[in-house]
Short mmCIF file of C-alpha atoms and ligand atoms in Angstrom, two decimals:
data_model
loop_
_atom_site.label_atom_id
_atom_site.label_comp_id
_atom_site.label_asym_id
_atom_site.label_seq_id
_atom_site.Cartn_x
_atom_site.Cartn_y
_atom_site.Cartn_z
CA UNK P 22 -113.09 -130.64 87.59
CA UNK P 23 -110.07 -130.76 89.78
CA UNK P 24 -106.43 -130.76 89.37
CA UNK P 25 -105.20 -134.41 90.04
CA UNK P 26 -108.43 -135.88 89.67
CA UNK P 27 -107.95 -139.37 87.61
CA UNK P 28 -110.69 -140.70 85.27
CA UNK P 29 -111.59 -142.72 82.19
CA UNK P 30 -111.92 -141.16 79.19
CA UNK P 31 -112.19 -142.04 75.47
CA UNK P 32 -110.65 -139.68 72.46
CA UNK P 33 -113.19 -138.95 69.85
CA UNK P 34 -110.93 -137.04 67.82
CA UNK P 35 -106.97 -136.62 67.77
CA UNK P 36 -105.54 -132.91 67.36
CA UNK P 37 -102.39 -132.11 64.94
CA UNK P 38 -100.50 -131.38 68.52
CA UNK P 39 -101.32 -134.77 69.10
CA UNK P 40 -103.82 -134.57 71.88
CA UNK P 41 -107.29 -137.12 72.07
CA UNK P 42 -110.03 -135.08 72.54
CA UNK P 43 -112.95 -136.87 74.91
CA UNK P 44 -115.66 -135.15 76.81
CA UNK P 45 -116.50 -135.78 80.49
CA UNK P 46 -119.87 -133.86 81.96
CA UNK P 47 -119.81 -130.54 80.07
CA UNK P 48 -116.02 -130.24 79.38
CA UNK P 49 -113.85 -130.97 76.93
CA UNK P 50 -110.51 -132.80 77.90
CA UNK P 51 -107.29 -132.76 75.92
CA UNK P 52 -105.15 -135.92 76.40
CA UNK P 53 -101.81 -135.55 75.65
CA UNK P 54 -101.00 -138.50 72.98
CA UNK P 55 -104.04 -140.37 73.31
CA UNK P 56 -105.36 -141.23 69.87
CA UNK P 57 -108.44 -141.45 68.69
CA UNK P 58 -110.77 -144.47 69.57
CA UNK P 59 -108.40 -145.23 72.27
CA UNK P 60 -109.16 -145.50 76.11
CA UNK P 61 -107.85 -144.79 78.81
CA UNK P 62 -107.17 -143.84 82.47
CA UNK P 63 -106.17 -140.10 82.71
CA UNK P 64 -104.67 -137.43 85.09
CA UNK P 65 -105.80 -134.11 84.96
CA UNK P 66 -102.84 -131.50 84.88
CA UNK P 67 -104.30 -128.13 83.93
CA UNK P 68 -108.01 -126.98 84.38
CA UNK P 69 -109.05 -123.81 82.01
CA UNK P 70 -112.58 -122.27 82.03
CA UNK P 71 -113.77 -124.02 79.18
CA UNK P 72 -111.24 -127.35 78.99
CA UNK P 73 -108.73 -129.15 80.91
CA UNK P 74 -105.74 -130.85 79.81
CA UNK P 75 -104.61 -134.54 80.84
CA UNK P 76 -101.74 -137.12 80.75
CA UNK P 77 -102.95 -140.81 80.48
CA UNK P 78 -102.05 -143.26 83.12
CA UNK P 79 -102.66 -146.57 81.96
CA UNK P 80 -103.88 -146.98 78.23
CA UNK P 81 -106.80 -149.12 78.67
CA UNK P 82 -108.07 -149.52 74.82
CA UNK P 83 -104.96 -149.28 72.30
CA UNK P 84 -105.92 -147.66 68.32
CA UNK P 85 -104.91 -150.06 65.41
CA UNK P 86 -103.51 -146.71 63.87
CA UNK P 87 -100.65 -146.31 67.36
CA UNK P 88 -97.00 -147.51 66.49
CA UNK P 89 -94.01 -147.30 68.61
CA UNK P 90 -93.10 -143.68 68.76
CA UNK P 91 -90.00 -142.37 66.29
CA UNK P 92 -87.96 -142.12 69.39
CA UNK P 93 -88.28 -142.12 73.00
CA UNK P 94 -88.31 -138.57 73.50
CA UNK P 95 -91.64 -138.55 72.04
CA UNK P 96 -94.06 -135.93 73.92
CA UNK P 97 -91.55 -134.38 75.85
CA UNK P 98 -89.54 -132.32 72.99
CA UNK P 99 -91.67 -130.15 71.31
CA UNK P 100 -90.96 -131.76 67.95
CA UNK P 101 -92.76 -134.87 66.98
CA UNK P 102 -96.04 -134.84 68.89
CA UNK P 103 -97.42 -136.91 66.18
CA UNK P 104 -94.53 -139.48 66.32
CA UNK P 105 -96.68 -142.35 67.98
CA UNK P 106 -99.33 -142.34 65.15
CA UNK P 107 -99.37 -144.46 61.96
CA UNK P 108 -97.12 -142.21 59.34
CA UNK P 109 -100.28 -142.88 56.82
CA UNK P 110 -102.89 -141.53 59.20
CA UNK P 111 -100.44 -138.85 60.06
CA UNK P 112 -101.12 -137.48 56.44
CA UNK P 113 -105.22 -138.18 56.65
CA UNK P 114 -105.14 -136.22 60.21
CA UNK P 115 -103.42 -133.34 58.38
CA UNK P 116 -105.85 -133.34 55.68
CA UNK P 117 -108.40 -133.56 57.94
CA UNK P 118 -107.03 -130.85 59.71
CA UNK P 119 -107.16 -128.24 56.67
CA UNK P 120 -110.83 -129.34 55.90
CA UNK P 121 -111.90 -128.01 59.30
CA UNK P 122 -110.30 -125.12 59.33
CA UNK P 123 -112.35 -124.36 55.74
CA UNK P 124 -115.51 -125.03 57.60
CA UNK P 125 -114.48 -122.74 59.90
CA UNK P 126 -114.10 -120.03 57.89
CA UNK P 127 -117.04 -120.66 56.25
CA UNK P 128 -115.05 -121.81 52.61
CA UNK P 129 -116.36 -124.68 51.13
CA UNK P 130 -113.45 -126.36 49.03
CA UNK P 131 -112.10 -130.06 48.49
CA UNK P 132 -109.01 -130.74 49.68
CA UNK P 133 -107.03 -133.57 48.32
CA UNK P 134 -104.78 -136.63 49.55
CA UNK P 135 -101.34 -134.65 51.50
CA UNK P 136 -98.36 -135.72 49.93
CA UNK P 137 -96.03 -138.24 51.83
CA UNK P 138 -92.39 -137.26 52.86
CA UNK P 139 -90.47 -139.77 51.36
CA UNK P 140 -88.31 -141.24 53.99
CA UNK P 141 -90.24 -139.70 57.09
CA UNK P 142 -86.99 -140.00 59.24
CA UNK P 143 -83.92 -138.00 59.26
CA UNK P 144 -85.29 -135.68 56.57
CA UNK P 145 -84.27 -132.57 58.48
CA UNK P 146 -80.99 -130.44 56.55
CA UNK P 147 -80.99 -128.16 58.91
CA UNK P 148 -81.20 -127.89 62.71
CA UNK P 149 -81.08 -125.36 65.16
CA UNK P 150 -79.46 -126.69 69.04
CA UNK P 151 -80.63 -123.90 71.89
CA UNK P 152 -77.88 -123.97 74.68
CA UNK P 153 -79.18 -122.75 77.98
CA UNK P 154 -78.19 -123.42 81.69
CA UNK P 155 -75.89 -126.52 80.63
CA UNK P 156 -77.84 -127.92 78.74
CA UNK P 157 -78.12 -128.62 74.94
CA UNK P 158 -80.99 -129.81 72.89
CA UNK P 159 -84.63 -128.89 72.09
CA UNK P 160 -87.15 -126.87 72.81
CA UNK P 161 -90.36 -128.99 75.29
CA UNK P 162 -93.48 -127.97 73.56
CA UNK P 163 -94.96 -124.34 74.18
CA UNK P 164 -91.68 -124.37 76.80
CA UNK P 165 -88.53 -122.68 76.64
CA UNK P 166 -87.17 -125.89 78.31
CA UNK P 167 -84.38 -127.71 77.09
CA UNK P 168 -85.29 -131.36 76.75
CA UNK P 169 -81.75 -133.37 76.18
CA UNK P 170 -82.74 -135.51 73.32
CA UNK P 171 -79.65 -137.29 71.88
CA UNK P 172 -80.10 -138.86 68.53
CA UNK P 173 -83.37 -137.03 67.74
CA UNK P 174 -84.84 -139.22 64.76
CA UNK P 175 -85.57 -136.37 62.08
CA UNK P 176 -81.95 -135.24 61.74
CA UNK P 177 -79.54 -136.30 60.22
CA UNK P 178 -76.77 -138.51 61.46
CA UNK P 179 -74.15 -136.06 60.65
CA UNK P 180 -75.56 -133.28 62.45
CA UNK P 181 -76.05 -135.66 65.32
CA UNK P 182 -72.97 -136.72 65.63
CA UNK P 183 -71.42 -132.75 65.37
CA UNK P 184 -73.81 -131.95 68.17
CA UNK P 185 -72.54 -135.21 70.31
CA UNK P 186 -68.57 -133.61 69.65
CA UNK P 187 -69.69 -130.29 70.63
CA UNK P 188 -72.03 -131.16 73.53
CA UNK P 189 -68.93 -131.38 76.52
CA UNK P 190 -67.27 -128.79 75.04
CA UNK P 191 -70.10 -125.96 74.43
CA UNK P 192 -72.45 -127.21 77.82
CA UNK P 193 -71.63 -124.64 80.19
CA UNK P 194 -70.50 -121.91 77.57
CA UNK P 195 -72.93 -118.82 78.98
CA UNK P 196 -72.76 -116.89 76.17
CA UNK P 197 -73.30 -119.51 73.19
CA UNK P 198 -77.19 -119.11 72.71
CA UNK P 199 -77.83 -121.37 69.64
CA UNK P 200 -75.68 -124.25 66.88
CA UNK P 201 -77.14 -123.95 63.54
CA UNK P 202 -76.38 -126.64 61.12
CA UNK P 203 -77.10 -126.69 57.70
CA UNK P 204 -76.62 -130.02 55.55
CA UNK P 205 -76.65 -129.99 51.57
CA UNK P 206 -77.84 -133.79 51.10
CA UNK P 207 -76.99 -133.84 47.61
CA UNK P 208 -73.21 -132.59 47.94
CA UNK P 209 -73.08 -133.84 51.38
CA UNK P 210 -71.74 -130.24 52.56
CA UNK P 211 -72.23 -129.00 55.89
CA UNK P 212 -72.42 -125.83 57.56
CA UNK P 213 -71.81 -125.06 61.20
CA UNK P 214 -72.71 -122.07 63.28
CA UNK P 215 -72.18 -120.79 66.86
CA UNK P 216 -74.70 -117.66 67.77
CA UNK P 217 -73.57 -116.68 70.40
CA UNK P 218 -73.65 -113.39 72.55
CA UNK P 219 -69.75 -112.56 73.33
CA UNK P 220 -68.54 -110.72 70.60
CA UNK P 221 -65.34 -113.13 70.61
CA UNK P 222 -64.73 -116.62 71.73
CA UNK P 223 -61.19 -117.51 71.31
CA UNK P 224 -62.20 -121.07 72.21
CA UNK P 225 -64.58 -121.23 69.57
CA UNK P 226 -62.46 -120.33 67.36
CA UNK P 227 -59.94 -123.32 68.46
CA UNK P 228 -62.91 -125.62 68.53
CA UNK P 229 -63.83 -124.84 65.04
CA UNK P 230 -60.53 -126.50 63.70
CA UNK P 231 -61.08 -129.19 65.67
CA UNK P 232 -64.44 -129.60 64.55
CA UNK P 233 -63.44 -129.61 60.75
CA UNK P 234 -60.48 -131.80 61.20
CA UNK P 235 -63.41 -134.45 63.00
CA UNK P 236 -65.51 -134.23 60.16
CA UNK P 237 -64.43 -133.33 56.70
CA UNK P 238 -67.93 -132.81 55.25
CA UNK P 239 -68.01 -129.36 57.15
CA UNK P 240 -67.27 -126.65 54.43
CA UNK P 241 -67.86 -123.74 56.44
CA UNK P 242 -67.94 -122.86 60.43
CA UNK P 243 -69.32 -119.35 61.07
CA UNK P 244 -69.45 -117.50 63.96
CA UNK P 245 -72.67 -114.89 64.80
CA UNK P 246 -72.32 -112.38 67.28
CA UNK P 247 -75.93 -111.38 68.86
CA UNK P 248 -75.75 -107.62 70.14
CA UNK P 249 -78.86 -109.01 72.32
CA UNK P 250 -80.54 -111.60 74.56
CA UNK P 251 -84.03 -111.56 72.28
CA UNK P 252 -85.67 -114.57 71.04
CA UNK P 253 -84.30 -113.82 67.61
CA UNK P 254 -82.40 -117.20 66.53
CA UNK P 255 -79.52 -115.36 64.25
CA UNK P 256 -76.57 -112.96 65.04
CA UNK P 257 -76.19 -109.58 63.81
CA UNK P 258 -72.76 -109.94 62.40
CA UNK P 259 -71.11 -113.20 61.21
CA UNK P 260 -67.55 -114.07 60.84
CA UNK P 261 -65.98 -116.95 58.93
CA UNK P 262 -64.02 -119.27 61.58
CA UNK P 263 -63.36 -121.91 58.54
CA UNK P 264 -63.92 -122.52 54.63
CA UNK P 265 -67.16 -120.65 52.93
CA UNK P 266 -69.55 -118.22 54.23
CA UNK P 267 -72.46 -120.74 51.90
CA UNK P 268 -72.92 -124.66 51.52
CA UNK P 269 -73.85 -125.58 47.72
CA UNK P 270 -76.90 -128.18 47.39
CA UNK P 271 -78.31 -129.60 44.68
CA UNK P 272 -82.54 -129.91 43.81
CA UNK P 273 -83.13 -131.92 40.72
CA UNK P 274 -81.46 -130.42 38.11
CA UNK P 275 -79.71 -126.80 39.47
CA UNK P 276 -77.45 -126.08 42.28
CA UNK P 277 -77.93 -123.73 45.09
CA UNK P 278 -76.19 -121.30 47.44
CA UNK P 279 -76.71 -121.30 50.99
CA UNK P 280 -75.91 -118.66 53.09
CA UNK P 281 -76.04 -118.86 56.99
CA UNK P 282 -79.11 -116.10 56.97
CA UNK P 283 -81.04 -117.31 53.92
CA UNK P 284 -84.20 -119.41 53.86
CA UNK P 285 -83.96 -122.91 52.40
CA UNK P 286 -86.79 -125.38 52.60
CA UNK P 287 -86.07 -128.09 55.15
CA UNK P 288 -86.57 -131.44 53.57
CA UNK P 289 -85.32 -131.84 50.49
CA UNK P 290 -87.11 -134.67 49.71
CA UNK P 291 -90.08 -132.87 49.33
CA UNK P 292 -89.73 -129.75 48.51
CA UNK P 293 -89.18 -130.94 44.52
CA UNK P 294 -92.79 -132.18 44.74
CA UNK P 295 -93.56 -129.15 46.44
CA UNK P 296 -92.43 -126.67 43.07
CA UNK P 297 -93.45 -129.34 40.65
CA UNK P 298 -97.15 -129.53 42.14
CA UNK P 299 -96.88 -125.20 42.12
CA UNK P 300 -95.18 -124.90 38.60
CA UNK P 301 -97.90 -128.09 37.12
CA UNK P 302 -101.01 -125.47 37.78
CA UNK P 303 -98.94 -122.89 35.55
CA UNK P 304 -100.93 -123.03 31.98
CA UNK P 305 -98.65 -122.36 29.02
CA UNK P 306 -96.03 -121.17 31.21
CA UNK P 307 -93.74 -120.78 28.69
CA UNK P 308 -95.74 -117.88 27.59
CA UNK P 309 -96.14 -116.60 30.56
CA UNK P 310 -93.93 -113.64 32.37
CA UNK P 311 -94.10 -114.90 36.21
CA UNK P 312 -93.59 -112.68 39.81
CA UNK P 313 -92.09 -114.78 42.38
CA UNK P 314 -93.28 -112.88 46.14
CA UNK P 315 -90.82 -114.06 48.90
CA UNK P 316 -88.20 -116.15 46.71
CA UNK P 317 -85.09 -116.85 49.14
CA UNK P 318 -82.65 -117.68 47.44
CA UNK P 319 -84.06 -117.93 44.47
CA UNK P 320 -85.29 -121.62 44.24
CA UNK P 321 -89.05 -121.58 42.79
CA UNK P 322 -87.77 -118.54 40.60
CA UNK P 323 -85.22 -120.68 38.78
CA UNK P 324 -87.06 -123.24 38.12
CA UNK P 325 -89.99 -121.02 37.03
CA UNK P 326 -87.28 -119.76 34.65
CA UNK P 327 -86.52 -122.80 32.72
CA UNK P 328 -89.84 -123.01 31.28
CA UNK P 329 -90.84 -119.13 31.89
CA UNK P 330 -90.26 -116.26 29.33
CA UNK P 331 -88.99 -114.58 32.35
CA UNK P 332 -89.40 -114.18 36.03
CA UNK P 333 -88.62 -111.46 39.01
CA UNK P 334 -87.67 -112.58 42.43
CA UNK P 335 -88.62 -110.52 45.49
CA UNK P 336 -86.99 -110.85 48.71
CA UNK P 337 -86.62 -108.88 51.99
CA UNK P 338 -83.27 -110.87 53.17
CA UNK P 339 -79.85 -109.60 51.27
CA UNK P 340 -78.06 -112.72 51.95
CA UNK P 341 -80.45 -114.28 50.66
CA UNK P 342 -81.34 -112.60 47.03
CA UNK P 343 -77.41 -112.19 46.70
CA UNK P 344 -77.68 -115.90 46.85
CA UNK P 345 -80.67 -115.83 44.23
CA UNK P 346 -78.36 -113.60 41.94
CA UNK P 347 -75.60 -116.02 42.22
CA UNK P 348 -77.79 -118.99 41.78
CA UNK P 349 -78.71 -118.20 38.67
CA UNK P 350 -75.25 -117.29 37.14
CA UNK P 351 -74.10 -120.64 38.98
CA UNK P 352 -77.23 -122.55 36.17
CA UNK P 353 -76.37 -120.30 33.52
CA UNK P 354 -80.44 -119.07 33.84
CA UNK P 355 -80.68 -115.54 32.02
CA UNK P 356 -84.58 -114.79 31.68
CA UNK P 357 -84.36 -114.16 35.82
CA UNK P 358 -84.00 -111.69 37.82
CA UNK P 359 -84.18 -110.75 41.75
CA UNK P 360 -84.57 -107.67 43.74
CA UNK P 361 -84.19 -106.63 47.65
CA UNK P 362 -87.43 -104.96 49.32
CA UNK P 363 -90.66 -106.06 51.15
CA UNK P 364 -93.10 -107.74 48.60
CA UNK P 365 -95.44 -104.75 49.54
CA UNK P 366 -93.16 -101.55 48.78
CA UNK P 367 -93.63 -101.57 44.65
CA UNK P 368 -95.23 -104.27 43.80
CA UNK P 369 -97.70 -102.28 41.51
CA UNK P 370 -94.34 -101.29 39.47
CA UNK P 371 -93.60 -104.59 39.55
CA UNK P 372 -96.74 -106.25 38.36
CA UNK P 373 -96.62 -104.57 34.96
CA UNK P 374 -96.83 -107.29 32.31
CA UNK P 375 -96.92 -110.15 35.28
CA UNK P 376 -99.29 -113.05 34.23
CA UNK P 377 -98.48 -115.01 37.39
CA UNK P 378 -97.67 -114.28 40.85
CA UNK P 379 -96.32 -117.34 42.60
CA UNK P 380 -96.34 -116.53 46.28
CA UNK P 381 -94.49 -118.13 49.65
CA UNK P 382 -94.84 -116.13 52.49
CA UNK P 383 -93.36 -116.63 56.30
CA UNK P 384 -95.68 -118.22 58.80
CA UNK P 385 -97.58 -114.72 58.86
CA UNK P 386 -99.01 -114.67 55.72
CA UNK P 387 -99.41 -112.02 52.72
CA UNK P 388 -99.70 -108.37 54.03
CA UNK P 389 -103.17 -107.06 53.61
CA UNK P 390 -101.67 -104.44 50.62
CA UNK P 391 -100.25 -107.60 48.85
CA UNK P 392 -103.67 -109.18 48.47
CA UNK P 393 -105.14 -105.95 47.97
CA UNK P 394 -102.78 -105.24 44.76
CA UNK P 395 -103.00 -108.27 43.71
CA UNK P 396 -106.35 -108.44 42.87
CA UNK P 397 -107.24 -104.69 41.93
CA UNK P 398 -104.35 -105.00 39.43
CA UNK P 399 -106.16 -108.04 38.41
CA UNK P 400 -103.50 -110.96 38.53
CA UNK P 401 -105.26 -114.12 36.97
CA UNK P 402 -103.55 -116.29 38.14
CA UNK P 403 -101.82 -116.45 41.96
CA UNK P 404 -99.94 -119.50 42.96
CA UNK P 405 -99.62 -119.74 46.71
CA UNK P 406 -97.17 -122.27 49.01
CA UNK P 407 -97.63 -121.67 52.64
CA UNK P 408 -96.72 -122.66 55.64
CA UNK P 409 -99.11 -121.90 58.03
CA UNK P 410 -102.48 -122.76 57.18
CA UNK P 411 -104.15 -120.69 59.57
CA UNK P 412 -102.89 -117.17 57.75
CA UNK P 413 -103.31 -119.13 54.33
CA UNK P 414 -107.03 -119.92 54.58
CA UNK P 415 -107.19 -116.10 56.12
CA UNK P 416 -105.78 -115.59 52.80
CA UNK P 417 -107.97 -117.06 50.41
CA UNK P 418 -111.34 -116.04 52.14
CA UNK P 419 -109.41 -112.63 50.95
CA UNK P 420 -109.03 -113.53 47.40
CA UNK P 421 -112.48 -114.95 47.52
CA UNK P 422 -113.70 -111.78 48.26
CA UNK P 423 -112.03 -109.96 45.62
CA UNK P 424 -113.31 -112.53 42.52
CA UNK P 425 -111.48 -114.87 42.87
CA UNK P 426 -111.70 -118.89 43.21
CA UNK P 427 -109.29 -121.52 44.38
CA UNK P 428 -108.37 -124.73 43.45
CA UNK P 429 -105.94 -127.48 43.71
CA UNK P 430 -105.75 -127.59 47.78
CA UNK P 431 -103.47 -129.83 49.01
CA UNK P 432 -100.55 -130.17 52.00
CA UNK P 433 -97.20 -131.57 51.17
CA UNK P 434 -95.81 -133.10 54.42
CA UNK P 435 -92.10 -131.07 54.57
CA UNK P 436 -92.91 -132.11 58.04
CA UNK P 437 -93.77 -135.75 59.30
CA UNK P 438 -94.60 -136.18 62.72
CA UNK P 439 -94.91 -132.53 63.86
CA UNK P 440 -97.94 -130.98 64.00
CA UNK P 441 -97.01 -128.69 60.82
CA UNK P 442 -98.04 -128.66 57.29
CA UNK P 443 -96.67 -126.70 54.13
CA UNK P 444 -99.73 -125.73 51.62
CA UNK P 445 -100.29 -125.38 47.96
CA UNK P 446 -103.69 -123.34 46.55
CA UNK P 447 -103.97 -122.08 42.90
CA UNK P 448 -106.26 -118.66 42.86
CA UNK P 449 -107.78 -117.36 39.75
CA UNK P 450 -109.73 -114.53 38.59
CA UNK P 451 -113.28 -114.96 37.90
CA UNK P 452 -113.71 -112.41 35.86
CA UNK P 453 -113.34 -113.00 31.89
CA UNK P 454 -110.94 -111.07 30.76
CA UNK P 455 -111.35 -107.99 28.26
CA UNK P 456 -109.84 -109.31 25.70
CA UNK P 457 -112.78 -111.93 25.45
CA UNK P 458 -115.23 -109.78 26.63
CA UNK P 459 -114.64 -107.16 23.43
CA UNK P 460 -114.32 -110.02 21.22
CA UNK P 461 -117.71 -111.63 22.54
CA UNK P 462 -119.31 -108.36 22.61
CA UNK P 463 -120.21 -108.97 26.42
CA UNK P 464 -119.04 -105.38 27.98
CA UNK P 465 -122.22 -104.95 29.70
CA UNK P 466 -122.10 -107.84 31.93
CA UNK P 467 -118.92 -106.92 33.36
CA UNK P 468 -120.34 -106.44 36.71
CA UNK P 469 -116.78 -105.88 38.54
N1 SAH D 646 -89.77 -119.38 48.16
C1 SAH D 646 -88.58 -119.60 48.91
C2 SAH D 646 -88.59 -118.92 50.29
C3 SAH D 646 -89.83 -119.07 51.10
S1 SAH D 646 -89.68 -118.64 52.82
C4 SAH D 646 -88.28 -121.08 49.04
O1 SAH D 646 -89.11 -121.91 48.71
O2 SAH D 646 -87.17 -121.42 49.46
C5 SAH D 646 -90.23 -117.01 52.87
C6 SAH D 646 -89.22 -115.99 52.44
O3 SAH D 646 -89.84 -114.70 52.56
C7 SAH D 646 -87.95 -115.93 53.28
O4 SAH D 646 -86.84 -116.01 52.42
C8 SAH D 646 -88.02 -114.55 53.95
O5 SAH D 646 -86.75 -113.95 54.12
C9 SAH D 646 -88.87 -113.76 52.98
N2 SAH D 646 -89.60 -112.60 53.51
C10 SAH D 646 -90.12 -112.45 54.74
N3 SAH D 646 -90.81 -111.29 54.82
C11 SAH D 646 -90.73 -110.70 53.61
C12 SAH D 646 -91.25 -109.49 53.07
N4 SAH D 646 -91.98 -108.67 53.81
N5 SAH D 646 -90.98 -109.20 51.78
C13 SAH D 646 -90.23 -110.05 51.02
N6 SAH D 646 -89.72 -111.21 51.48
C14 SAH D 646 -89.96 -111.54 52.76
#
C-alpha cells in the first residue's frame, strides 16, 4: 500500500470519528466520512503498519442513512464528524459503540436505546473560539489548526453573531489565546471572556463596552490573564471588564450560578434527562443520605436534595463549589451541603452514614483510591454519569471486581454529531447486607 494510490473500497462498518472501515488485501482502511454500506473511489493519505487512512474521491454507492451534512464545514473542523449521518443512526452508532467496547473488556451487559438531544442543532451554551496566527475559529480534528468556520451549526446564534463582531477586531491580536462564551438559555444571559496572555489590554477593555452596548444579553465580560503559553484553556487571574463575574441559568425548577471557571453541562436540553435518568435508579431516596463525587456547581446535588434527607457535594474547583454554596441559598435548599478537596483526600470521613454515592468524573475517570473506598467501605449503591466511556467501562470492570453489578447502561447524546457520548451506569453491591444476613441467620455464607 502506497501513499496516493486510488482504489475502490466498500465500508463495512462506520467509526464514532466518522470513518468507513473496508478492507483491501490484508489491511484495514479508514475512510474519512464514508458510511457504512457505501462505495466508493478512495485516495490513500496516510499508510501505518497495520492500517491506512483515505479520503473518498467519487462516492460510487450512496447509504440510505447519509443526509446533507449540518454545515459545510463538515470533516474539516474537528467538531461534527458525524454531521453527514442520519441524526437517528447517529444514536444506534453510539450505542453500538458502547456495546463493543463491553466486549472488549470482556463485560457482558445490555445496553439500551441512547437518548436523543432534543433539537440536535444549536444546542451548544457554551463555546470556546482559539485565536492563533489571524485566525479565529476551531480546532481541525487531532490538529491544532484553525479551521474558519463561520456560523458553526451547534452554537448558538448569539454567540455567533458576538464572535462575527469580534472577529476584525481580535484577528491579529498576538496575545488573545482563546473567547469563551457562556449562554444561560433559560434567562437568555451571556457571558463573554478574553484569555489572553498580556496581562493588560487597554483595547480590550474599550472593546468590551462596545461589545455590551451591541448586545444587551451580555451580563458579564471578563478578562483572564494566562501567566503561560500551555494548552490550558483558562487564565490564572480574571478581572471583571463589565457587569457580573457569573451568568444565572435556569434547569427545570432551580436556578444556577455560573462562574467563568466552573463546570456546567453543555446542552441544556439534555442534561435534565440526564439527572432525572441518575436520580430515577435512586430507591426510596427520600430515605436515603446521598454523596455527590465531582458536583460543580452543585447541580445533581440540588436536585438530589429535594427529594434526599440530605446530600454532600465534593468538588476540586473553588469557583465552582462557591457557586454550589450559593446555589443552594439562591433555591432556599437546606439539607445540602458542599466542600472543596479532591474526591480522593477524605472520602472515608465522608462516607460515614452515605447510602449513595452519585459520581461524575472528568474525561479521566474515578482515581483508583475512589473505587477502592468505595467498595471496601461497602457503598450499595453508586450512581455513575460519565463522559468518556473508555475510563467508565475501565471503571466498572473495577466495581465488578469488587462485588459489584451494573445496570441501567445507557448514553444520553449531550453531544449530536460529534463523536462523544455522556454515560449513565447504576452499580450495586452484591453482597446482602448484615442486617438481612443476622435476621436470616445466613452469617456463614458471607463469603466476602
Ligand atoms: N456533576 C457536575 C460536574 C461534572 S464535571 C455537573 O453535572 O455539572 C466534573 C467536575 O469534577 C468538574 O466540576 C471538575 O472541576 C471536578 N473535578 C475534577 N477533578 C476533581 C477531583 N480530583 N476531585 C473533585 N472534583 C474534581
Amino acid at each position: 500500500m502506497k501513499k496516493n494510490e486510488v482504489l475502490v473500497l466498500e465500508a463495512f462498518d462506520t467509526t464514532l470519528e466518522g470513518y468507513g472501515v473496508t478492507r483491501h488485501s490484508d489491511l484495514v482502511i479508514f475512510v474519512r466520512g464514508l458510511l457504512k454500506g457505501e462505495k466508493a473511489r478512495v485516495k490513500v493519505i496516510k499508510t501505518y503498519k497495520n492500517y491506512a487512512i483515505a479520503l473518498i474521491e467519487e462516492l460510487l454507492v450512496t447509504s440510505l442513512k447519509r443526509v446533507a451534512p449540518v454545515c459545510e464545514y463538515n470533516l474539516k473542523c474537528g467538531g461534527c464528524c458525524l454531521g453527514h449521518l442520519e441524526y437517528e443512526e447517529q444514536l444506534v452508532l453510539k450505542k453500538h459503540y458502547l456495546e463493543s467496547l463491553l466486549i472488549k473488556n470482556g463485560l457482558d451487559l445490555a445496553v439500551k436505546d441512547t437518548v436523543a438531544s432534543i433539537p440536535n442543532l444549536r444546542f451548544r451554551n457554551k463555546i470556546q473560539v482559539p485565536v492563533q496566527n489571524g485566525k479565529l475559529g476551531f480546532y481541525r480534528a487531532h490538529s491544532h489548526d484553525i479551521v474558519e468556520a463561520q456560523d458553526c451549526k451547534i452554537q448558538s446564534k448569539n454567540a455567533g453573531a458576538i464572535i462575527d463582531f469580534l472577529r476584525p477586531h481580535v484577528i491579529n491580536n498576538l496575545k488573545l489565546r482563546h473567547i469563551i462564551i457562556k449562554e444561560a438559555f433559560k434567562t437568555g444571559e451571556i457571558m463573554v471572556a478574553f484569555v489572553s496572555l498580556a496581562k493588560e489590554d487597554e483595547y480590550l477593555k474599550t472593546l468590551a463596552l462596545k461589545l455590551k452596548d451591541q448586545f444587551k444579553m451580555i451580563t458579564s465580560i471578563i478578562y483572564s490573564y494566562k501567566y503561560q503559553d500551555d494548552n490550558v484553556i483558562l487564565g490564572d487571574e480574571e478581572s471583571i471588564l463589565y457587569g457580573k463575574d457569573h451568568i444565572v441559568d435556569i434547569l427545570e425548577d432551580l436556578k444556577f450560578k455560573i462562574s467563568l471557571k466552573s463546570f456546567y453541562q453543555i446542552n441544556p436540553y439534555v442534561t435534565p434527562l440526564l439527572y432525572e435518568g441518575a436520580l430515577e435508579r435512586i430507591k426510596d431516596l427520600e430515605s436515603k443520605n446521598v454523596l455527590d463525587l465531582y458536583s460543580g456547581i452543585g447541580t445533581i446535588a440540588l436536585f438530589a436534595a429535594k427529594k434526599a434527607k440530605s446530600v454532600l457535594g465534593v468538588e476540586i474547583v473553588k469557583e465552582a463549589v462557591l457557586n454550589a454554596k450559593e446555589n443552594a441559598k439562591l433555591n432556599h435548599i437546606k439539607n445540602v451541603d458542599f466542600v472543596c478537596e479532591d474526591a480522593k483526600d477524605n472520602l472515608k470521613k465522608h462516607l460515614k452514614g452515605i447510602d449513595v454515592v452519585i459520581v461524575d468524573p472528568p474525561r479521566k475517570g474515578l482515581h483508583q483510591d475512589v473505587v477502592e473506598l468505595l467498595s471496601k467501605e461497602g457503598i450499595k449503591e453508586i450512581v455513575y454519569i460519565s463522559c468518556n466511556p473508555a475510563t467508565l467501562i475501565r471503571d466498572i470492570a473495577l466495581f465488578m471486581e469488587r462485588g459489584y453489578q451494573a445496570d441501567y447502561l445507557r448514553g444520553y447524546d449531550m453531544f449530536p454529531h460529534s463523536k462523544h457520548i455522556e454515560t449513565l451506569v447504576v452499580l450495586s453491591k452484591l453482597k446482602t447486607d448484615k442486617h438481612t444476613k443476622v435476621k436470616l441467620g445466613m452469617e456463614e455464607f458471607d463469603r466476602n
